[in-house]
Amino acid sequence: MMKQIIKNTLIFTASFFLIASLFTFYEDTASKPTKVGMETLIKQIDNEEIKEIIVRGSLVELELNSGEKEIIKKEIGESFSSLLDNYGVDKTKVSKIAIQVKDEEGFAFWFTALAPFLIPFLIIGFFLYMMLRGVQGANSRAMGFGQAQVKEFNKDAKNKIKFKDIAGVREAKEELAEVVDFLKNPDKFTNLGALIPKGVLLLGSPGTGKTLLARAVAGEANVAFFHISGSEFVEMFVGVGASRVRSLFKTAKKSTPCIIFIDEIDAVGRKRGSGMGGSHDEREQTLNQILVEMDGFDPRMNIIVMAATNRPDVLDPALLRPGRFDRQIVLDLPDIQAREAILKIHARRKPLARDVTLRRVAERTPGFSGADLANILNEAAILTARRDKKLITMNELFESIERVMMGPERRSRVITEREKQITAYHEAGHAIIAHYLPHTDPVQKITIIARGRAGGYTLKIPLEDKHMYTKQEFIEEIAVLLGGFLTEKEIYGEVTTGATSDLRRATQIARKLITDYGMCDTFGPRTFGDKEDSMYLGREIHEQRDYSEKVAEQIDKEINNFIMEASVIARKVIKKEKAKLKEVVDILLEKETIEKAQFENIVGKKAKLINNNNISHKQ
Ligand code: ADP
Ligand code: MG
Ligand code: ZN
């Protein structure tokens, strides 16, 4: 406030003087009176050359009969008439002249009168101000440092997100509907002596709609929503995070009922004392502060703390204790129904051509998250605009599925004729094996156009969403992965570098068969490696070996066995179906891309086989 006033005053005075000086400058140049001395004036009065005299303070302006203008300075205190008296000017001659005495006024006057005193003060004041401002700025920055930069949403009714804007995640919505109820009618619960939950933790892979859901709860309950990201607590300086937590809760308590949403809470909520990622002192303090605040507020305050993470495995157990985040809601990746519904939501404001069936897009996108699906529609709209079309067609939608999966096409990549041939054989190999083995997913598309980091690719899509896989399915999957490599070897007698990622993936699957799924007969039904792994999200952080060196050797050997078993299967198919392989390659070389229908023209429909022995949970 004070600062503002000082600033405004300064600006005002500065402009005042600027204008004043301009004014004098203007006046000076316009009339251009010549400066004369007292003697000249007296002489001119004697000669009766003067028509008019204007006295303006210390300035005396003379207008001669000839029209010329002159100017004389006199002392400020002395009056003009007594001055003339002193010089003994003839009074009769003076009385013929029109003499006007005007008030001293005008910017020019004030400027000339005051400037000599004021300017030094102003300069000093200005420097003082600048210095003060510097200090104050640093100060207030230091003070604001410990404040949480909370964002409050739900002020405007228009942007409110409701449950209906979120598709799928039915169970999560049901659970959260209860939370909404708590916020709306707390009495209903407290009258029965029920404790309202303080914390709700949303768990789910990235893009499954955790943030969206938290906002929807606030939208449904029509309460304030404070959004902060866990990473905003983490700064270089110890103690800042804790102070931000305090300020966050303080702000929130002022506008109850409300929801505090801590996004990506794993940034601060890691297990304490694990020392992972450095600066864990700070994290510990921040986490402690969150716990203290959550314990500290009265459940009747009607604040619900929501948090989201995709790393529940690393969370500190103290966070999950009753009275803290004791409600945990898992958001799964959407199944086909949910995918279609999500696509519908995001297609609402997009003009779709009549041929578009979102169900078919949903079929092609198993494993995609809500965010991926939203992205597909957006990419399709961009592609349509780029092609100067008015409606989004199936073409653009399919194209964007592949863009989202593998990155943009790289048609311009120059490859030699030989490279093209090798790629064609490699991809055709994948496709043929995928087609002729009974447990694999059907081929949707084969292409030798580079996309993202892949030189070409074969797209297989499962007929339905699968959650469990058998050993046979895994082995055939490995066979398909090895198919490219083995075909190159079969045809050219040597292999290229293009198969690296296939081989890595195949090895990973083989290892998991043994270490995670207990599918190897040499070992008993057990797992190997104590993983800090999340049941929900299937991502390994790091593994601690809980087996001996000898077993490690055995595992390696068994991995080899699985890979060999798969390559035998793959090689058999390649040898047997070489004619079909050649046909597919020829078309690939000519057209670069083969869609499902054309592929089936060559090889026939895929035999469907349902088999459900040897079931394992897929992670
Ligand atoms: P998360 O926080 O889980 O990483 P977000 O909530 O930020 O994911 O979701 C990202 C975007 O994905 C949302 O803004 C929304 O457009 C879309 N999205 C994700 N899940 C859904 C869903 N179930 N229904 C509709 N849109 C969704
Ligand atoms: Mg999020
Ligand atoms: Zn390959």
XYZ file of C-alpha atoms and ligand atoms in Angstrom:
648
model
C 0.000 0.000 0.000
C 2.570 2.502 1.218
C 4.846 1.572 -1.587
C 2.112 2.249 -4.080
C 1.467 5.728 -2.709
C 5.109 6.685 -2.768
C 5.400 5.430 -6.273
C 2.397 7.377 -7.511
C 3.549 10.603 -5.883
C 6.927 10.221 -7.435
C 5.531 9.649 -10.857
C 3.254 12.640 -10.465
C 5.992 15.064 -9.452
C 8.307 13.789 -12.117
C 5.740 14.392 -14.810
C 4.889 17.768 -13.333
C 8.428 18.954 -13.756
C 8.721 17.461 -17.146
C 5.632 19.301 -18.344
C 6.730 22.490 -16.658
C 10.087 22.481 -18.330
C 8.539 21.737 -21.683
C 6.192 24.638 -21.139
C 8.930 27.134 -20.503
C 10.837 25.877 -23.417
C 7.784 26.331 -25.591
C 7.123 29.840 -24.378
C 10.714 30.875 -24.840
C 10.899 29.788 -28.410
C 7.497 31.097 -29.431
C 7.741 34.794 -28.598
C 11.501 35.103 -28.524
C 11.750 38.362 -26.587
C 15.196 39.878 -26.475
C 16.745 40.336 -23.095
C 17.659 43.863 -22.327
C 19.013 45.835 -19.372
C 17.393 48.560 -17.239
C 19.295 51.296 -19.118
C 17.755 50.261 -22.436
C 14.308 50.403 -20.846
C 14.868 53.894 -19.518
C 16.193 55.054 -22.844
C 13.195 53.555 -24.621
C 10.754 55.192 -22.200
C 12.468 58.511 -22.857
C 12.146 57.974 -26.590
C 8.482 56.965 -26.141
C 9.091 53.716 -27.987
C 7.181 51.565 -25.504
C 3.581 50.625 -25.928
C 2.903 48.254 -23.095
C 4.587 46.863 -19.993
C 3.536 43.702 -18.260
C 5.040 43.007 -14.871
C 5.044 39.388 -13.899
C 6.915 38.953 -10.666
C 10.576 39.364 -11.385
C 9.966 39.442 -15.086
C 9.078 42.582 -16.947
C 7.847 42.162 -20.497
C 7.973 45.118 -22.818
C 6.133 45.564 -26.048
C 7.489 48.244 -28.316
C 5.494 50.298 -30.787
C 7.353 48.478 -33.497
C 5.842 45.208 -32.217
C 9.142 43.889 -30.907
C 9.196 42.255 -27.529
C 11.761 42.636 -24.834
C 12.235 41.216 -21.429
C 13.902 42.550 -18.293
C 14.630 40.925 -14.998
C 14.229 42.787 -11.772
C 14.697 41.868 -8.170
C 11.765 39.913 -6.740
C 11.037 42.124 -3.702
C 11.187 45.491 -5.407
C 8.080 46.964 -7.012
C 8.332 48.106 -10.581
C 7.083 51.662 -10.038
C 9.504 52.376 -7.236
C 12.204 50.984 -9.469
C 11.310 53.504 -12.154
C 11.254 56.178 -9.471
C 14.700 55.271 -8.358
C 15.992 55.624 -11.851
C 14.277 59.022 -12.059
C 12.198 58.271 -15.117
C 9.929 61.010 -16.424
C 6.493 60.316 -14.880
C 4.461 61.865 -17.682
C 6.126 59.595 -20.169
C 5.472 56.582 -17.964
C 1.795 57.423 -17.603
C 1.371 57.135 -21.383
C 2.401 53.510 -21.237
C -0.120 50.867 -20.381
C 1.326 49.104 -17.374
C -0.186 45.872 -16.180
C 0.895 44.066 -13.070
C 0.003 40.395 -13.251
C 0.154 37.753 -10.599
C 3.131 35.626 -10.756
C 1.839 32.315 -12.014
C 2.364 29.437 -14.396
C 4.429 26.385 -14.323
C 7.414 28.240 -15.507
C 7.364 30.473 -12.498
C 6.978 27.657 -10.015
C 9.509 25.641 -11.778
C 12.130 28.308 -11.794
C 11.345 29.257 -8.248
C 11.320 25.793 -6.731
C 13.549 23.651 -8.887
C 16.843 24.656 -7.323
C 15.630 23.526 -3.900
C 13.598 20.524 -4.876
C 15.719 18.716 -7.411
C 18.429 17.570 -5.015
C 15.785 16.313 -2.596
C 14.040 14.478 -5.364
C 17.217 12.826 -6.523
C 18.057 11.715 -3.012
C 14.504 10.559 -2.479
C 14.550 8.609 -5.673
C 17.697 6.735 -4.760
C 16.409 6.033 -1.289
C 13.233 4.662 -2.787
C 15.088 2.412 -5.169
C 17.229 1.058 -2.371
C 14.270 0.477 -0.124
C 12.384 -1.216 -2.853
C 15.245 -3.608 -3.455
C 15.371 -4.565 0.186
C 11.631 -4.859 0.476
C 11.419 -6.985 -2.662
C 13.969 -9.439 -1.363
C 12.191 -9.459 1.925
C 8.762 -10.111 0.569
C 10.113 -12.753 -1.735
C 11.643 -14.491 1.244
C 8.382 -14.192 3.098
C 6.326 -15.494 0.168
C 8.701 -18.376 -0.277
C 7.156 -20.281 2.565
C 3.643 -19.636 1.315
C 1.929 -22.309 -0.651
C 0.943 -21.293 -4.131
C -2.477 -22.817 -3.856
C -4.813 -22.589 -6.731
C -8.415 -22.347 -5.836
C -10.863 -23.539 -8.379
C -14.609 -23.739 -8.486
C -15.065 -20.024 -8.169
C -16.870 -19.907 -11.450
C -19.735 -22.194 -12.138
C -18.958 -22.605 -15.802
C -15.742 -24.575 -15.548
C -17.040 -26.913 -12.932
C -16.319 -30.527 -13.617
C -19.011 -32.984 -12.713
C -19.052 -36.751 -12.492
C -20.806 -36.935 -15.812
C -17.702 -35.517 -17.496
C -15.807 -38.597 -16.450
C -16.476 -41.913 -18.094
C -15.722 -45.343 -16.737
C -14.227 -45.611 -13.227
C -17.650 -46.540 -11.869
C -16.522 -47.903 -8.518
C -14.376 -44.866 -7.893
C -17.294 -42.586 -8.621
C -19.520 -44.528 -6.252
C -16.989 -44.247 -3.447
C -16.503 -40.589 -4.092
C -20.227 -39.939 -4.199
C -20.099 -40.756 -0.515
C -17.423 -38.148 0.016
C -19.587 -35.656 -1.802
C -22.374 -36.551 0.578
C -20.083 -35.948 3.565
C -19.290 -32.521 2.301
C -22.892 -31.640 1.574
C -24.613 -32.991 4.659
C -22.022 -33.517 7.350
C -24.726 -33.575 10.039
C -26.271 -36.705 8.614
C -23.085 -38.530 9.527
C -21.929 -36.748 12.646
C -25.350 -37.146 14.280
C -24.804 -40.859 14.078
C -21.387 -40.502 15.606
C -19.684 -41.455 12.382
C -16.275 -39.976 11.735
C -16.006 -38.316 8.411
C -12.946 -39.517 6.525
C -10.156 -36.991 6.424
C -8.174 -38.294 3.553
C -8.857 -39.968 0.237
C -6.020 -41.306 -1.829
C -6.488 -41.854 -5.548
C -4.198 -44.453 -7.059
C -3.810 -45.083 -10.734
C -1.473 -44.961 -13.696
C -0.828 -41.598 -15.309
C -3.743 -40.261 -17.296
C -6.457 -42.362 -15.688
C -8.266 -39.245 -14.503
C -7.141 -38.818 -10.891
C -6.856 -35.057 -11.054
C -10.061 -34.859 -13.016
C -11.922 -36.938 -10.452
C -10.713 -34.837 -7.536
C -11.985 -31.735 -9.248
C -15.267 -33.428 -9.995
C -15.769 -34.174 -6.299
C -15.400 -30.485 -5.535
C -17.685 -29.671 -8.452
C -20.384 -32.066 -7.318
C -20.225 -30.974 -3.704
C -19.988 -27.349 -4.764
C -17.172 -26.554 -2.355
C -13.864 -24.752 -2.661
C -11.020 -26.755 -4.144
C -7.390 -26.115 -3.268
C -5.014 -27.698 -5.691
C -1.322 -28.055 -5.057
C 1.237 -30.401 -6.503
C 3.526 -32.384 -4.243
C 6.542 -31.116 -6.099
C 5.661 -27.565 -5.106
C 6.569 -28.437 -1.550
C 10.024 -29.517 -2.488
C 12.535 -26.714 -2.584
C 16.194 -26.404 -2.023
C 15.811 -25.121 1.474
C 14.884 -27.271 4.391
C 11.742 -26.102 6.137
C 10.146 -24.397 3.176
C 7.950 -27.368 2.384
C 6.689 -27.636 5.933
C 5.903 -23.959 6.035
C 4.016 -24.258 2.774
C 1.953 -27.086 4.174
C 1.067 -24.919 7.165
C 0.038 -22.039 4.961
C -1.983 -24.342 2.705
C -4.029 -25.677 5.580
C -4.394 -22.221 7.050
C -5.800 -20.883 3.804
C -8.114 -23.827 3.438
C -9.473 -23.522 6.960
C -10.709 -20.056 6.074
C -13.070 -21.380 3.443
C -14.631 -24.559 4.718
C -16.193 -26.761 3.534
C -13.451 -27.467 1.071
C -11.223 -30.001 -0.551
C -7.464 -29.825 -0.390
C -5.997 -31.745 -3.267
C -2.334 -32.719 -3.146
C -1.479 -34.000 -6.597
C 1.485 -36.318 -7.108
C 1.887 -36.764 -3.385
C 4.702 -39.266 -3.865
C 6.995 -36.289 -4.367
C 6.796 -35.699 -0.618
C 5.172 -38.819 0.727
C 7.958 -41.294 0.106
C 8.860 -43.718 2.808
C 10.888 -41.805 5.308
C 14.451 -42.678 5.919
C 14.921 -44.527 2.662
C 17.206 -41.755 1.511
C 16.252 -42.191 -2.095
C 16.690 -39.180 -4.307
C 18.595 -36.986 -1.870
C 17.380 -34.065 0.243
C 15.103 -36.425 2.097
C 15.457 -34.374 5.247
C 13.288 -31.780 3.636
C 10.795 -34.325 2.404
C 10.549 -35.856 5.834
C 9.801 -32.516 7.399
C 7.182 -31.766 4.793
C 5.569 -35.145 5.197
C 5.596 -34.811 8.974
C 3.910 -31.472 8.644
C 1.201 -32.941 6.434
C 0.612 -35.651 9.013
C 0.524 -33.136 11.835
C -1.973 -30.956 9.988
C -4.179 -33.894 9.122
C -4.173 -35.084 12.708
C -4.695 -31.570 13.939
C -7.859 -30.502 12.271
C -11.187 -31.379 13.692
C -13.130 -33.820 11.550
C -16.121 -31.558 11.989
C -14.254 -28.834 10.146
C -15.469 -30.343 6.909
C -12.174 -30.347 5.117
C -11.342 -33.387 3.078
C -7.807 -33.927 1.928
C -7.514 -35.743 -1.359
C -4.255 -36.892 -2.827
C -3.242 -38.648 -5.997
C -0.285 -40.750 -6.926
C 0.802 -43.301 -9.441
C 3.410 -44.661 -7.074
C 1.528 -46.093 -4.104
C 4.398 -48.476 -3.527
C 6.749 -45.738 -2.416
C 4.317 -44.012 -0.073
C 5.135 -43.818 3.581
C 2.943 -46.226 5.571
C 2.178 -43.437 8.033
C 0.195 -41.689 5.307
C -2.041 -44.692 4.884
C -2.880 -45.116 8.560
C -6.505 -44.723 9.699
C -7.340 -41.083 10.246
C -5.165 -40.055 7.380
C -5.506 -41.321 3.833
C -7.465 -44.320 4.946
C -9.719 -44.333 1.912
C -7.906 -45.575 -1.102
C -9.480 -45.607 -4.483
C -7.852 -47.387 -7.384
C -8.426 -46.153 -10.899
C -7.868 -48.814 -13.514
C -7.067 -48.292 -17.125
C -10.391 -48.133 -18.964
C -11.870 -51.268 -20.508
C -13.450 -51.225 -23.921
C -16.824 -49.952 -22.644
C -15.153 -47.172 -20.713
C -12.881 -46.307 -23.612
C -15.853 -45.843 -25.883
C -17.542 -43.666 -23.269
C -14.411 -41.566 -22.774
C -14.084 -41.122 -26.526
C -17.704 -40.008 -26.652
C -17.106 -37.388 -23.971
C -14.129 -35.955 -25.763
C -15.823 -36.083 -29.164
C -18.611 -33.836 -27.913
C -17.417 -30.650 -29.495
C -15.733 -32.213 -32.507
C -17.438 -32.636 -35.883
C -17.263 -36.334 -36.769
C -17.960 -37.717 -40.215
C -20.832 -40.138 -40.538
C -18.566 -43.144 -41.020
C -17.007 -42.741 -37.587
C -17.752 -45.480 -35.090
C -16.039 -44.699 -31.823
C -16.504 -48.327 -30.808
C -13.967 -49.300 -33.456
C -11.511 -46.780 -32.079
C -12.087 -48.240 -28.625
C -11.423 -51.712 -30.002
C -8.080 -50.640 -31.316
C -6.877 -49.019 -28.128
C -6.519 -51.571 -25.356
C -4.207 -50.333 -22.626
C -4.758 -46.683 -23.497
C -5.474 -44.308 -20.640
C -8.162 -41.664 -20.618
C -5.545 -39.055 -21.343
C -4.302 -41.063 -24.347
C -7.844 -41.302 -25.686
C -8.420 -37.581 -25.279
C -5.152 -37.101 -27.085
C -6.248 -39.317 -29.993
C -9.304 -37.190 -30.650
C -7.247 -34.054 -30.420
C -4.601 -35.381 -32.803
C -7.327 -36.469 -35.204
C -8.809 -32.973 -35.160
C -5.395 -31.475 -35.863
C -4.784 -33.902 -38.729
C -8.185 -33.067 -40.195
C -7.456 -29.364 -40.049
C -4.079 -29.938 -41.648
C -5.812 -31.745 -44.495
C -8.264 -28.865 -44.891
C -11.245 -31.059 -44.196
C -14.338 -30.159 -42.243
C -15.153 -33.510 -40.635
C -13.002 -35.982 -38.749
C -13.088 -39.385 -40.415
C -12.052 -42.870 -39.377
C -8.837 -42.393 -41.345
C -7.622 -39.586 -39.127
C -8.682 -41.437 -35.997
C -6.743 -44.571 -36.904
C -3.779 -42.528 -37.969
C -3.734 -40.736 -34.643
C -3.949 -43.992 -32.694
C -0.676 -44.944 -34.293
C 0.759 -41.498 -33.743
C -0.058 -41.693 -30.066
C 1.358 -45.208 -29.845
C 4.550 -44.843 -31.795
C 5.109 -41.228 -32.681
C 4.567 -39.509 -36.040
C 5.239 -41.197 -39.352
C 8.585 -40.517 -40.850
C 7.909 -40.900 -44.531
C 10.808 -38.708 -45.450
C 13.356 -41.017 -43.922
C 15.531 -42.155 -46.771
C 16.210 -45.846 -46.776
C 17.990 -47.902 -49.366
C 16.182 -50.499 -51.419
C 17.935 -53.233 -49.470
C 16.951 -51.778 -46.106
C 13.398 -51.585 -47.317
C 13.478 -55.223 -48.283
C 14.923 -56.307 -44.977
C 12.287 -54.309 -43.111
C 9.558 -55.883 -45.216
C 10.766 -59.391 -44.423
C 11.179 -58.518 -40.776
C 7.638 -57.183 -40.395
C 6.089 -59.862 -42.559
C 7.833 -62.387 -40.310
C 6.188 -60.933 -37.208
C 2.835 -60.904 -38.950
C 2.957 -64.434 -40.367
C 3.911 -65.933 -37.022
C 1.263 -63.910 -35.228
C -1.263 -65.194 -37.707
C -0.450 -68.883 -37.678
C 0.084 -69.417 -33.965
C -3.158 -70.182 -32.165
C -2.901 -68.022 -29.038
C -1.719 -64.721 -30.442
C -3.651 -61.539 -31.132
C -4.784 -61.012 -34.729
C -2.808 -58.735 -37.011
C -4.422 -55.383 -37.756
C -1.864 -53.706 -39.897
C 1.639 -54.150 -41.224
C 3.722 -51.271 -42.469
C 7.272 -50.520 -43.417
C 6.834 -46.778 -43.058
C 8.988 -45.610 -40.204
C 7.161 -44.170 -37.257
C 8.722 -42.774 -34.116
C 11.777 -44.865 -33.439
C 10.537 -47.965 -35.216
C 11.627 -48.698 -38.800
C 8.309 -50.409 -39.455
C 5.794 -52.230 -37.352
C 3.141 -54.848 -37.122
C 0.066 -53.910 -35.194
C -1.695 -56.667 -33.329
C -4.801 -56.031 -31.336
C -6.433 -58.425 -28.893
C -10.045 -59.333 -29.555
C -10.976 -58.460 -26.005
C -9.389 -56.834 -22.984
C -7.317 -59.397 -21.275
C -6.188 -59.508 -17.705
C -4.766 -62.967 -17.538
C -2.299 -64.772 -19.694
C -1.248 -68.372 -19.941
C 2.245 -69.726 -20.301
C 1.495 -70.838 -23.851
C 0.355 -67.333 -24.735
C 3.562 -65.898 -23.366
C 5.702 -68.337 -25.310
C 3.863 -67.600 -28.517
C 4.218 -63.888 -27.810
C 7.958 -64.412 -27.525
C 7.851 -66.339 -30.785
C 6.147 -63.416 -32.518
C 8.721 -61.001 -31.105
C 11.549 -63.185 -32.362
C 9.775 -63.556 -35.718
C 11.393 -60.513 -37.311
C 14.879 -61.488 -36.262
C 14.470 -65.120 -37.286
C 12.995 -64.258 -40.670
C 15.937 -62.000 -41.467
C 18.239 -64.828 -40.505
C 16.304 -67.361 -42.564
C 16.224 -65.208 -45.695
C 19.540 -63.382 -45.585
C 21.587 -65.679 -43.402
C 22.495 -62.738 -41.186
C 20.698 -60.221 -38.991
C 20.577 -56.448 -38.690
C 20.439 -54.116 -35.724
C 16.722 -53.538 -36.265
C 15.657 -56.290 -33.879
C 17.165 -54.999 -30.636
C 13.967 -53.890 -28.962
C 12.166 -57.075 -30.035
C 14.865 -59.155 -28.405
C 14.883 -57.092 -25.236
C 11.130 -57.381 -24.879
C 11.277 -61.132 -25.506
C 13.930 -61.579 -22.843
C 11.903 -59.527 -20.370
C 8.857 -61.705 -20.887
C 10.909 -64.878 -20.501
C 12.403 -63.599 -17.257
C 9.015 -62.689 -15.853
C 7.686 -66.144 -16.669
C 10.238 -67.494 -14.263
C 10.685 -64.825 -11.618
C 7.134 -63.539 -11.294
C 4.662 -66.050 -12.639
C 6.113 -69.319 -11.406
C 5.673 -70.822 -14.860
C 8.973 -72.597 -14.940
C 8.848 -76.263 -13.930
C 12.438 -76.378 -12.713
C 11.569 -74.144 -9.779
C 8.769 -74.531 -7.346
C 5.789 -72.195 -7.323
C 7.602 -69.152 -6.046
C 8.804 -65.732 -7.138
C 12.322 -64.413 -7.324
C 13.447 -60.963 -6.342
C 11.891 -58.781 -3.683
C 10.510 -55.995 -5.729
C 9.420 -52.645 -4.551
C 6.724 -53.063 -7.041
C 3.210 -51.827 -7.127
C 0.434 -54.333 -7.476
C -1.619 -51.792 -9.283
C 0.595 -50.265 -11.813
C 3.163 -52.803 -12.822
C 6.275 -50.783 -12.780
C 9.432 -52.000 -11.214
C 11.514 -49.593 -9.236
C 14.381 -51.662 -8.105
C 14.808 -55.220 -7.232
C 16.460 -56.745 -4.255
C 17.827 -60.169 -4.821
C 16.445 -62.720 -2.440
C 18.084 -65.711 -4.056
C 21.545 -67.113 -4.360
C 24.124 -66.726 -7.085
C 23.500 -70.311 -8.071
C 19.797 -69.722 -8.572
C 20.598 -66.613 -10.604
C 22.612 -68.789 -12.933
C 19.754 -71.248 -13.198
C 17.321 -68.471 -13.977
C 19.539 -67.307 -16.796
C 19.620 -70.791 -18.162
C 15.856 -71.107 -17.975
C 15.423 -67.797 -19.770
C 17.512 -69.244 -22.575
C 15.381 -72.356 -22.607
C 12.184 -70.375 -23.018
C 13.697 -68.288 -25.788
C 14.910 -71.403 -27.564
C 11.523 -73.045 -27.216
C 9.878 -69.986 -28.748
C 12.357 -69.737 -31.593
C 11.807 -73.361 -32.510
C 8.086 -72.651 -32.817
C 8.734 -69.489 -34.811
C 11.214 -71.063 -37.162
C 8.800 -73.886 -37.914
C 6.128 -71.419 -38.999
C 8.525 -69.410 -41.141
C 9.792 -72.488 -42.954
C 6.294 -73.806 -43.518
C 4.729 -70.550 -44.683
C 7.545 -69.157 -46.803
C 5.300 -68.762 -49.849
C 2.780 -66.637 -47.931
C 5.645 -64.701 -46.402
C 6.940 -63.861 -49.863
C 3.480 -62.735 -50.966
C 3.155 -60.413 -47.999
C 6.637 -59.007 -48.597
C 5.876 -58.276 -52.253
C 2.785 -56.312 -51.383
C 4.622 -54.483 -48.602
C 7.364 -53.460 -51.019
C 4.796 -52.179 -53.453
C 2.273 -50.553 -51.121
C 4.291 -50.138 -47.910
C 1.218 -50.830 -45.781
C -1.158 -53.760 -45.539
C -4.418 -53.524 -43.619
C -6.150 -56.412 -41.943
C -8.538 -57.225 -44.799
C -5.830 -57.451 -47.415
C -3.662 -59.510 -45.113
C -6.502 -61.982 -44.622
C -6.908 -62.199 -48.393
C -3.463 -63.725 -48.505
C -3.404 -65.864 -45.403
C -7.081 -66.483 -44.659
C -8.950 -65.800 -41.450
C -7.201 -66.420 -38.192
C -8.304 -69.540 -36.408
C -9.784 -68.657 -33.053
C -8.891 -70.737 -30.076
C -9.922 -70.371 -26.513
C -7.704 -71.887 -23.934
C -7.686 -71.197 -20.272
C -5.436 -73.578 -18.539
C -2.243 -72.340 -16.952
C -3.749 -69.057 -15.952
C -1.616 -66.388 -14.349
C -2.308 -62.884 -13.313
C -0.929 -60.436 -15.719
C 0.896 -57.588 -14.109
P -4.036 -38.169 -13.918
O -4.151 -37.058 -12.922
O -4.604 -39.461 -13.437
O -2.664 -38.358 -14.473
P -5.799 -36.510 -15.367
O -6.930 -36.477 -14.424
O -4.916 -35.325 -15.379
O -4.932 -37.810 -15.175
O -6.390 -36.787 -16.805
C -5.840 -36.221 -17.941
C -6.900 -36.002 -18.992
O -7.341 -37.238 -19.523
C -8.134 -35.357 -18.434
O -8.028 -33.982 -18.475
C -9.214 -35.862 -19.369
O -9.292 -35.051 -20.509
C -8.720 -37.209 -19.786
N -9.341 -38.291 -19.012
C -8.693 -39.176 -18.220
N -9.551 -40.068 -17.701
C -10.774 -39.744 -18.150
C -12.093 -40.296 -17.962
N -12.298 -41.363 -17.205
N -13.121 -39.689 -18.589
C -12.923 -38.622 -19.362
N -11.724 -38.049 -19.586
C -10.645 -38.605 -18.999
Mg -2.737 -35.760 -12.364
Zn 10.421 -56.284 -35.028
